[in-house]
Amino acid sequence: MVLASNQFYNHNESPQVPHAPKYIFFYSHHTPAKGGETPISSSLELFARAQEEIPEFISELGRKGVLSKVTYKANKQYEGGSTLRQAFGKEIKDSDDAGTRRVKIEAQIARYGRGKNTTSEWIDDDTLVLTHRLPAIRTQPETKLPTLFTGLAAYYKNAQVNQGSRKNIVTQLFGDGTLIPEKYLAHLAKITDELRVLHKWQRGDVLVYDNIIAQHGRQPWEGEQEDRVVLASLFDGHVPGAYIDEDWAQVVQALDG
């Protein structure tokens, strides 16, 4: 049996929020007999190809960035997702009432320090929508080359495979709130498919990569969920802001406290 729902298309880690890890370590603890590879592709090459093939899109993306709306609920909405308390409940106690929980969550969000570029809206006591204005084109510090730091193609392709089952969890728009035309998302997905290489896991493998310049995903496999166990460790570091220097687009690390 192929578990098609386990597939996830290539993306940089955490492109929809202001604070992303710089390095990712994967460790293969258990491998399936067939499938389950991790596809890797270059964000630098993705930018170069997209600039050559759909320059009007890259120009608009550079000027506007993306507007990311992320919904957090009391209960986990999908595998790998965070609950509201997991994301922003560091100071919450079980004895806190709804009002106290809300104040503590809002204090954690304020640590981003992004002002009007990160806003929040409570739908009810257990549902919060965060809106971030973020750059999608960033800079590799060592070479100063532009890199496409995004999950746009992944969200597009995952929505097709999952037939809308994750609708409204994350919505990606241009930074001015206008829809990104589907033709550009489809083209990004096409380029990504052409660039990616599959890493076939063996038990004990360790894969380390730079999240600024590399994207990763996950292939489906035959068997059960527990037939593939790949553990991940995310390491902090400087993740640069926009390639085009715009004050609104800069990404900052959450303040201590």
PDB file of C-alpha atoms in Angstrom:
ATOM      1  CA  MET A   1       0.000   0.000   0.000  1.00  0.00           C
ATOM      2  CA  VAL A   2       1.401   3.414  -0.982  1.00  0.00           C
ATOM      3  CA  LEU A   3       0.750   6.095   1.604  1.00  0.00           C
ATOM      4  CA  ALA A   4       0.369   8.997  -0.836  1.00  0.00           C
ATOM      5  CA  SER A   5      -0.647  11.321   2.000  1.00  0.00           C
ATOM      6  CA  ASN A   6       2.919  11.130   3.306  1.00  0.00           C
ATOM      7  CA  GLN A   7       4.259  13.008   0.289  1.00  0.00           C
ATOM      8  CA  PHE A   8       5.413  16.578   0.714  1.00  0.00           C
ATOM      9  CA  TYR A   9       6.894  18.650  -2.093  1.00  0.00           C
ATOM     10  CA  ASN A  10      10.119  20.636  -1.955  1.00  0.00           C
ATOM     11  CA  HIS A  11      10.254  23.750   0.211  1.00  0.00           C
ATOM     12  CA  ASN A  12      12.601  25.687   2.445  1.00  0.00           C
ATOM     13  CA  GLU A  13      11.871  25.028   6.100  1.00  0.00           C
ATOM     14  CA  SER A  14       9.450  27.552   7.683  1.00  0.00           C
ATOM     15  CA  PRO A  15       9.136  30.040   4.788  1.00  0.00           C
ATOM     16  CA  GLN A  16       5.692  31.132   6.053  1.00  0.00           C
ATOM     17  CA  VAL A  17       6.895  32.577   9.388  1.00  0.00           C
ATOM     18  CA  PRO A  18       9.467  35.262  10.318  1.00  0.00           C
ATOM     19  CA  HIS A  19      11.956  32.999  12.074  1.00  0.00           C
ATOM     20  CA  ALA A  20      13.345  30.002  10.173  1.00  0.00           C
ATOM     21  CA  PRO A  21      16.214  27.618  10.984  1.00  0.00           C
ATOM     22  CA  LYS A  22      19.479  27.957   9.094  1.00  0.00           C
ATOM     23  CA  TYR A  23      20.636  24.340   9.202  1.00  0.00           C
ATOM     24  CA  ILE A  24      18.691  21.067   9.144  1.00  0.00           C
ATOM     25  CA  PHE A  25      20.073  17.708  10.308  1.00  0.00           C
ATOM     26  CA  PHE A  26      18.168  14.566   9.255  1.00  0.00           C
ATOM     27  CA  TYR A  27      18.884  11.161  10.787  1.00  0.00           C
ATOM     28  CA  SER A  28      17.466   7.965   9.312  1.00  0.00           C
ATOM     29  CA  HIS A  29      16.358   5.674  12.136  1.00  0.00           C
ATOM     30  CA  HIS A  30      14.193   3.295  10.090  1.00  0.00           C
ATOM     31  CA  THR A  31      13.822   2.939   6.320  1.00  0.00           C
ATOM     32  CA  PRO A  32      11.001   1.471   4.209  1.00  0.00           C
ATOM     33  CA  ALA A  33      11.683  -1.240   1.667  1.00  0.00           C
ATOM     34  CA  LYS A  34      10.432   0.973  -1.149  1.00  0.00           C
ATOM     35  CA  GLY A  35      10.054   4.743  -1.442  1.00  0.00           C
ATOM     36  CA  GLY A  36      10.381   7.349   1.283  1.00  0.00           C
ATOM     37  CA  GLU A  37      13.301   9.190  -0.289  1.00  0.00           C
ATOM     38  CA  THR A  38      14.059  12.814   0.588  1.00  0.00           C
ATOM     39  CA  PRO A  39      14.213  15.035  -2.508  1.00  0.00           C
ATOM     40  CA  ILE A  40      16.745  17.889  -2.330  1.00  0.00           C
ATOM     41  CA  SER A  41      16.957  20.853  -4.701  1.00  0.00           C
ATOM     42  CA  SER A  42      18.904  24.111  -4.943  1.00  0.00           C
ATOM     43  CA  SER A  43      17.143  27.371  -4.033  1.00  0.00           C
ATOM     44  CA  LEU A  44      19.898  29.259  -5.871  1.00  0.00           C
ATOM     45  CA  GLU A  45      19.266  27.370  -9.095  1.00  0.00           C
ATOM     46  CA  LEU A  46      15.504  27.690  -8.636  1.00  0.00           C
ATOM     47  CA  PHE A  47      15.872  31.473  -8.522  1.00  0.00           C
ATOM     48  CA  ALA A  48      18.173  31.539 -11.560  1.00  0.00           C
ATOM     49  CA  ARG A  49      15.821  29.366 -13.630  1.00  0.00           C
ATOM     50  CA  ALA A  50      12.731  31.316 -12.565  1.00  0.00           C
ATOM     51  CA  GLN A  51      14.406  34.654 -13.321  1.00  0.00           C
ATOM     52  CA  GLU A  52      15.230  33.408 -16.798  1.00  0.00           C
ATOM     53  CA  GLU A  53      11.896  31.746 -17.582  1.00  0.00           C
ATOM     54  CA  ILE A  54       9.318  33.899 -15.704  1.00  0.00           C
ATOM     55  CA  PRO A  55      11.155  37.202 -15.088  1.00  0.00           C
ATOM     56  CA  GLU A  56       7.958  39.214 -14.648  1.00  0.00           C
ATOM     57  CA  PHE A  57       6.973  37.011 -11.708  1.00  0.00           C
ATOM     58  CA  ILE A  58      10.387  37.270 -10.053  1.00  0.00           C
ATOM     59  CA  SER A  59      10.348  41.044 -10.461  1.00  0.00           C
ATOM     60  CA  GLU A  60       6.925  41.304  -8.804  1.00  0.00           C
ATOM     61  CA  LEU A  61       7.889  38.832  -6.078  1.00  0.00           C
ATOM     62  CA  GLY A  62      11.023  40.857  -5.317  1.00  0.00           C
ATOM     63  CA  ARG A  63       9.080  44.096  -4.971  1.00  0.00           C
ATOM     64  CA  LYS A  64       6.110  42.758  -3.018  1.00  0.00           C
ATOM     65  CA  GLY A  65       7.280  39.673  -1.163  1.00  0.00           C
ATOM     66  CA  VAL A  66       4.562  37.339   0.098  1.00  0.00           C
ATOM     67  CA  LEU A  67       1.711  37.674   2.550  1.00  0.00           C
ATOM     68  CA  SER A  68       1.438  34.556   4.670  1.00  0.00           C
ATOM     69  CA  LYS A  69      -1.693  33.802   6.698  1.00  0.00           C
ATOM     70  CA  VAL A  70      -1.154  31.009   9.217  1.00  0.00           C
ATOM     71  CA  THR A  71      -3.972  29.593  11.337  1.00  0.00           C
ATOM     72  CA  TYR A  72      -3.249  28.121  14.775  1.00  0.00           C
ATOM     73  CA  LYS A  73      -5.854  26.145  16.700  1.00  0.00           C
ATOM     74  CA  ALA A  74      -6.028  24.480  20.098  1.00  0.00           C
ATOM     75  CA  ASN A  75      -5.736  21.063  18.413  1.00  0.00           C
ATOM     76  CA  LYS A  76      -3.167  20.021  15.807  1.00  0.00           C
ATOM     77  CA  GLN A  77      -4.599  20.374  12.287  1.00  0.00           C
ATOM     78  CA  TYR A  78      -2.160  18.181  10.349  1.00  0.00           C
ATOM     79  CA  GLU A  79       0.927  16.021  10.787  1.00  0.00           C
ATOM     80  CA  GLY A  80       3.923  18.146  11.686  1.00  0.00           C
ATOM     81  CA  GLY A  81       1.815  21.189  12.526  1.00  0.00           C
ATOM     82  CA  SER A  82       1.835  23.120  15.792  1.00  0.00           C
ATOM     83  CA  THR A  83      -1.027  23.768  18.149  1.00  0.00           C
ATOM     84  CA  LEU A  84      -1.618  27.281  19.420  1.00  0.00           C
ATOM     85  CA  ARG A  85      -0.036  26.395  22.744  1.00  0.00           C
ATOM     86  CA  GLN A  86       2.961  24.670  21.160  1.00  0.00           C
ATOM     87  CA  ALA A  87       3.657  27.732  19.001  1.00  0.00           C
ATOM     88  CA  PHE A  88       3.106  30.541  21.509  1.00  0.00           C
ATOM     89  CA  GLY A  89       2.249  28.967  24.869  1.00  0.00           C
ATOM     90  CA  LYS A  90       5.666  29.053  26.510  1.00  0.00           C
ATOM     91  CA  GLU A  91       4.366  30.907  29.583  1.00  0.00           C
ATOM     92  CA  ILE A  92       0.881  29.350  29.748  1.00  0.00           C
ATOM     93  CA  LYS A  93      -0.166  27.328  32.798  1.00  0.00           C
ATOM     94  CA  ASP A  94      -2.985  24.803  32.912  1.00  0.00           C
ATOM     95  CA  SER A  95      -4.753  26.971  35.491  1.00  0.00           C
ATOM     96  CA  ASP A  96      -4.848  30.069  33.231  1.00  0.00           C
ATOM     97  CA  ASP A  97      -8.258  31.258  32.057  1.00  0.00           C
ATOM     98  CA  ALA A  98      -8.959  32.194  28.415  1.00  0.00           C
ATOM     99  CA  GLY A  99      -8.133  35.870  28.923  1.00  0.00           C
ATOM    100  CA  THR A 100      -4.812  35.140  30.581  1.00  0.00           C
ATOM    101  CA  ARG A 101      -3.865  32.641  27.874  1.00  0.00           C
ATOM    102  CA  ARG A 102      -4.601  35.235  25.208  1.00  0.00           C
ATOM    103  CA  VAL A 103      -2.422  37.894  26.876  1.00  0.00           C
ATOM    104  CA  LYS A 104       0.486  35.463  27.210  1.00  0.00           C
ATOM    105  CA  ILE A 105       0.191  34.314  23.589  1.00  0.00           C
ATOM    106  CA  GLU A 106       0.124  37.897  22.312  1.00  0.00           C
ATOM    107  CA  ALA A 107       3.247  38.667  24.356  1.00  0.00           C
ATOM    108  CA  GLN A 108       5.079  35.808  22.639  1.00  0.00           C
ATOM    109  CA  ILE A 109       4.008  37.049  19.203  1.00  0.00           C
ATOM    110  CA  ALA A 110       5.280  40.552  20.073  1.00  0.00           C
ATOM    111  CA  ARG A 111       8.769  39.057  20.473  1.00  0.00           C
ATOM    112  CA  TYR A 112       9.014  38.903  16.674  1.00  0.00           C
ATOM    113  CA  GLY A 113       9.402  42.703  16.824  1.00  0.00           C
ATOM    114  CA  ARG A 114       8.072  43.199  13.284  1.00  0.00           C
ATOM    115  CA  GLY A 115       5.392  45.814  14.003  1.00  0.00           C
ATOM    116  CA  LYS A 116       2.807  46.149  11.254  1.00  0.00           C
ATOM    117  CA  ASN A 117       4.485  43.394   9.227  1.00  0.00           C
ATOM    118  CA  THR A 118       3.139  40.732  11.586  1.00  0.00           C
ATOM    119  CA  THR A 119      -0.485  41.112  12.690  1.00  0.00           C
ATOM    120  CA  SER A 120      -2.843  38.793  14.552  1.00  0.00           C
ATOM    121  CA  GLU A 121      -6.593  38.191  14.670  1.00  0.00           C
ATOM    122  CA  TRP A 122      -8.508  36.033  17.145  1.00  0.00           C
ATOM    123  CA  ILE A 123     -11.331  34.065  15.513  1.00  0.00           C
ATOM    124  CA  ASP A 124     -12.340  32.622  18.888  1.00  0.00           C
ATOM    125  CA  ASP A 125     -10.559  31.714  22.139  1.00  0.00           C
ATOM    126  CA  ASP A 126      -8.955  28.665  20.480  1.00  0.00           C
ATOM    127  CA  THR A 127      -8.207  29.986  16.963  1.00  0.00           C
ATOM    128  CA  LEU A 128      -5.656  32.628  16.005  1.00  0.00           C
ATOM    129  CA  VAL A 129      -4.683  33.822  12.505  1.00  0.00           C
ATOM    130  CA  LEU A 130      -1.252  35.411  12.067  1.00  0.00           C
ATOM    131  CA  THR A 131      -0.450  37.423   8.947  1.00  0.00           C
ATOM    132  CA  HIS A 132       3.216  37.951   8.044  1.00  0.00           C
ATOM    133  CA  ARG A 133       4.632  40.085   5.236  1.00  0.00           C
ATOM    134  CA  LEU A 134       7.853  38.334   4.239  1.00  0.00           C
ATOM    135  CA  PRO A 135      10.538  38.302   1.556  1.00  0.00           C
ATOM    136  CA  ALA A 136      10.647  35.317  -0.782  1.00  0.00           C
ATOM    137  CA  ILE A 137      13.954  36.287  -2.429  1.00  0.00           C
ATOM    138  CA  ARG A 138      16.864  36.357   0.004  1.00  0.00           C
ATOM    139  CA  THR A 139      20.671  36.461  -0.124  1.00  0.00           C
ATOM    140  CA  GLN A 140      23.240  33.741   0.444  1.00  0.00           C
ATOM    141  CA  PRO A 141      25.624  35.599   2.795  1.00  0.00           C
ATOM    142  CA  GLU A 142      28.868  34.058   1.510  1.00  0.00           C
ATOM    143  CA  THR A 143      28.295  34.643  -2.226  1.00  0.00           C
ATOM    144  CA  LYS A 144      25.679  37.438  -2.136  1.00  0.00           C
ATOM    145  CA  LEU A 145      23.689  35.411  -4.669  1.00  0.00           C
ATOM    146  CA  PRO A 146      19.870  35.555  -4.634  1.00  0.00           C
ATOM    147  CA  THR A 147      18.014  32.489  -3.387  1.00  0.00           C
ATOM    148  CA  LEU A 148      14.315  31.724  -3.670  1.00  0.00           C
ATOM    149  CA  PHE A 149      13.327  31.016  -0.058  1.00  0.00           C
ATOM    150  CA  THR A 150       9.767  29.776  -0.349  1.00  0.00           C
ATOM    151  CA  GLY A 151       7.162  27.061  -0.110  1.00  0.00           C
ATOM    152  CA  LEU A 152       5.003  28.400  -2.941  1.00  0.00           C
ATOM    153  CA  ALA A 153       5.428  25.416  -5.262  1.00  0.00           C
ATOM    154  CA  ALA A 154       4.966  22.969  -2.385  1.00  0.00           C
ATOM    155  CA  TYR A 155       1.697  24.519  -1.228  1.00  0.00           C
ATOM    156  CA  TYR A 156       0.453  24.518  -4.807  1.00  0.00           C
ATOM    157  CA  LYS A 157       1.284  20.866  -5.444  1.00  0.00           C
ATOM    158  CA  ASN A 158       0.213  19.648  -2.000  1.00  0.00           C
ATOM    159  CA  ALA A 159      -3.178  21.291  -2.482  1.00  0.00           C
ATOM    160  CA  GLN A 160      -3.588  19.370  -5.730  1.00  0.00           C
ATOM    161  CA  VAL A 161      -2.671  16.034  -4.152  1.00  0.00           C
ATOM    162  CA  ASN A 162      -4.673  16.557  -0.962  1.00  0.00           C
ATOM    163  CA  GLN A 163      -7.671  18.006  -2.807  1.00  0.00           C
ATOM    164  CA  GLY A 164      -8.006  20.924  -0.452  1.00  0.00           C
ATOM    165  CA  SER A 165      -7.830  18.980   2.819  1.00  0.00           C
ATOM    166  CA  ARG A 166      -5.394  21.591   4.201  1.00  0.00           C
ATOM    167  CA  LYS A 167      -7.262  24.576   2.831  1.00  0.00           C
ATOM    168  CA  ASN A 168      -6.949  27.767   4.902  1.00  0.00           C
ATOM    169  CA  ILE A 169      -4.152  26.420   7.116  1.00  0.00           C
ATOM    170  CA  VAL A 170      -1.597  28.441   5.151  1.00  0.00           C
ATOM    171  CA  THR A 171      -2.476  30.803   2.288  1.00  0.00           C
ATOM    172  CA  GLN A 172       0.273  32.466   0.230  1.00  0.00           C
ATOM    173  CA  LEU A 173      -0.342  35.762  -1.562  1.00  0.00           C
ATOM    174  CA  PHE A 174       1.785  38.601  -2.887  1.00  0.00           C
ATOM    175  CA  GLY A 175       2.775  41.008  -0.125  1.00  0.00           C
ATOM    176  CA  ASP A 176       0.078  43.484  -1.176  1.00  0.00           C
ATOM    177  CA  GLY A 177      -2.622  40.843  -0.654  1.00  0.00           C
ATOM    178  CA  THR A 178      -3.241  40.046  -4.318  1.00  0.00           C
ATOM    179  CA  LEU A 179      -3.412  36.473  -5.563  1.00  0.00           C
ATOM    180  CA  ILE A 180      -0.318  34.931  -7.113  1.00  0.00           C
ATOM    181  CA  PRO A 181      -1.428  33.620 -10.541  1.00  0.00           C
ATOM    182  CA  GLU A 182      -1.592  29.846 -10.723  1.00  0.00           C
ATOM    183  CA  LYS A 183       0.515  29.798 -13.899  1.00  0.00           C
ATOM    184  CA  TYR A 184       3.525  31.051 -11.916  1.00  0.00           C
ATOM    185  CA  LEU A 185       3.043  28.520  -9.125  1.00  0.00           C
ATOM    186  CA  ALA A 186       2.760  25.732 -11.691  1.00  0.00           C
ATOM    187  CA  HIS A 187       5.934  26.922 -13.395  1.00  0.00           C
ATOM    188  CA  LEU A 188       7.846  26.983 -10.097  1.00  0.00           C
ATOM    189  CA  ALA A 189       6.656  23.434  -9.437  1.00  0.00           C
ATOM    190  CA  LYS A 190       7.822  22.352 -12.906  1.00  0.00           C
ATOM    191  CA  ILE A 191      11.304  23.824 -12.376  1.00  0.00           C
ATOM    192  CA  THR A 192      11.562  22.240  -8.924  1.00  0.00           C
ATOM    193  CA  ASP A 193      10.683  18.805 -10.302  1.00  0.00           C
ATOM    194  CA  GLU A 194      13.440  19.183 -12.890  1.00  0.00           C
ATOM    195  CA  LEU A 195      16.050  20.257 -10.329  1.00  0.00           C
ATOM    196  CA  ARG A 196      15.469  17.860  -7.476  1.00  0.00           C
ATOM    197  CA  VAL A 197      17.504  14.750  -6.706  1.00  0.00           C
ATOM    198  CA  LEU A 198      16.293  11.903  -4.486  1.00  0.00           C
ATOM    199  CA  HIS A 199      18.302  10.806  -1.468  1.00  0.00           C
ATOM    200  CA  LYS A 200      17.639   7.102  -0.866  1.00  0.00           C
ATOM    201  CA  TRP A 201      17.923   6.505   2.869  1.00  0.00           C
ATOM    202  CA  GLN A 202      19.906   3.782   4.566  1.00  0.00           C
ATOM    203  CA  ARG A 203      19.585   3.206   8.300  1.00  0.00           C
ATOM    204  CA  GLY A 204      22.014   5.469  10.177  1.00  0.00           C
ATOM    205  CA  ASP A 205      22.368   8.056   7.395  1.00  0.00           C
ATOM    206  CA  VAL A 206      22.792  11.687   8.456  1.00  0.00           C
ATOM    207  CA  LEU A 207      21.912  14.422   5.960  1.00  0.00           C
ATOM    208  CA  VAL A 208      22.921  18.016   6.739  1.00  0.00           C
ATOM    209  CA  TYR A 209      21.972  20.975   4.600  1.00  0.00           C
ATOM    210  CA  ASP A 210      21.778  24.766   4.571  1.00  0.00           C
ATOM    211  CA  ASN A 211      18.139  25.850   4.668  1.00  0.00           C
ATOM    212  CA  ILE A 212      18.921  29.173   2.971  1.00  0.00           C
ATOM    213  CA  ILE A 213      20.053  27.565  -0.284  1.00  0.00           C
ATOM    214  CA  ALA A 214      18.419  24.122  -0.287  1.00  0.00           C
ATOM    215  CA  GLN A 215      14.870  22.817  -0.348  1.00  0.00           C
ATOM    216  CA  HIS A 216      13.679  19.419   0.811  1.00  0.00           C
ATOM    217  CA  GLY A 217      10.558  17.268   0.644  1.00  0.00           C
ATOM    218  CA  ARG A 218       9.377  13.722   1.279  1.00  0.00           C
ATOM    219  CA  GLN A 219       8.410  10.912  -1.088  1.00  0.00           C
ATOM    220  CA  PRO A 220       5.589   8.422  -0.334  1.00  0.00           C
ATOM    221  CA  TRP A 221       6.483   4.846   0.579  1.00  0.00           C
ATOM    222  CA  GLU A 222       4.989   1.401   0.621  1.00  0.00           C
ATOM    223  CA  GLY A 223       4.005   0.054   4.015  1.00  0.00           C
ATOM    224  CA  GLU A 224       2.922   1.592   7.279  1.00  0.00           C
ATOM    225  CA  GLN A 225       3.614   4.972   8.863  1.00  0.00           C
ATOM    226  CA  GLU A 226       6.223   3.505  11.231  1.00  0.00           C
ATOM    227  CA  ASP A 227       8.183   1.944   8.349  1.00  0.00           C
ATOM    228  CA  ARG A 228       9.903   5.285   7.759  1.00  0.00           C
ATOM    229  CA  VAL A 229      11.375   7.147  10.732  1.00  0.00           C
ATOM    230  CA  VAL A 230      13.587  10.133   9.877  1.00  0.00           C
ATOM    231  CA  LEU A 231      14.380  12.394  12.820  1.00  0.00           C
ATOM    232  CA  ALA A 232      15.075  16.103  12.304  1.00  0.00           C
ATOM    233  CA  SER A 233      17.091  18.652  14.301  1.00  0.00           C
ATOM    234  CA  LEU A 234      16.749  22.332  13.421  1.00  0.00           C
ATOM    235  CA  PHE A 235      19.656  24.673  14.204  1.00  0.00           C
ATOM    236  CA  ASP A 236      19.426  28.413  14.595  1.00  0.00           C
ATOM    237  CA  GLY A 237      21.567  30.940  12.772  1.00  0.00           C
ATOM    238  CA  HIS A 238      21.367  34.085  10.681  1.00  0.00           C
ATOM    239  CA  VAL A 239      18.683  33.762   8.009  1.00  0.00           C
ATOM    240  CA  PRO A 240      18.957  36.872   5.819  1.00  0.00           C
ATOM    241  CA  GLY A 241      16.188  39.251   4.882  1.00  0.00           C
ATOM    242  CA  ALA A 242      15.194  40.443   1.442  1.00  0.00           C
ATOM    243  CA  TYR A 243      17.570  40.397  -1.532  1.00  0.00           C
ATOM    244  CA  ILE A 244      16.055  43.729  -2.534  1.00  0.00           C
ATOM    245  CA  ASP A 245      16.611  46.011   0.450  1.00  0.00           C
ATOM    246  CA  GLU A 246      13.151  46.899   1.714  1.00  0.00           C
ATOM    247  CA  ASP A 247      12.589  47.736   5.377  1.00  0.00           C
ATOM    248  CA  TRP A 248       9.266  45.906   5.493  1.00  0.00           C
ATOM    249  CA  ALA A 249      10.785  42.683   4.251  1.00  0.00           C
ATOM    250  CA  GLN A 250      13.525  42.108   6.768  1.00  0.00           C
ATOM    251  CA  VAL A 251      13.309  39.000   8.910  1.00  0.00           C
ATOM    252  CA  VAL A 252      14.419  39.314  12.506  1.00  0.00           C
ATOM    253  CA  GLN A 253      15.039  36.755  15.212  1.00  0.00           C
ATOM    254  CA  ALA A 254      12.531  36.771  18.062  1.00  0.00           C
ATOM    255  CA  LEU A 255      13.768  38.873  20.971  1.00  0.00           C
ATOM    256  CA  ASP A 256      14.905  37.171  24.148  1.00  0.00           C
ATOM    257  CA  GLY A 257      12.509  37.154  27.061  1.00  0.00           C
TER     258      GLY A 257
END
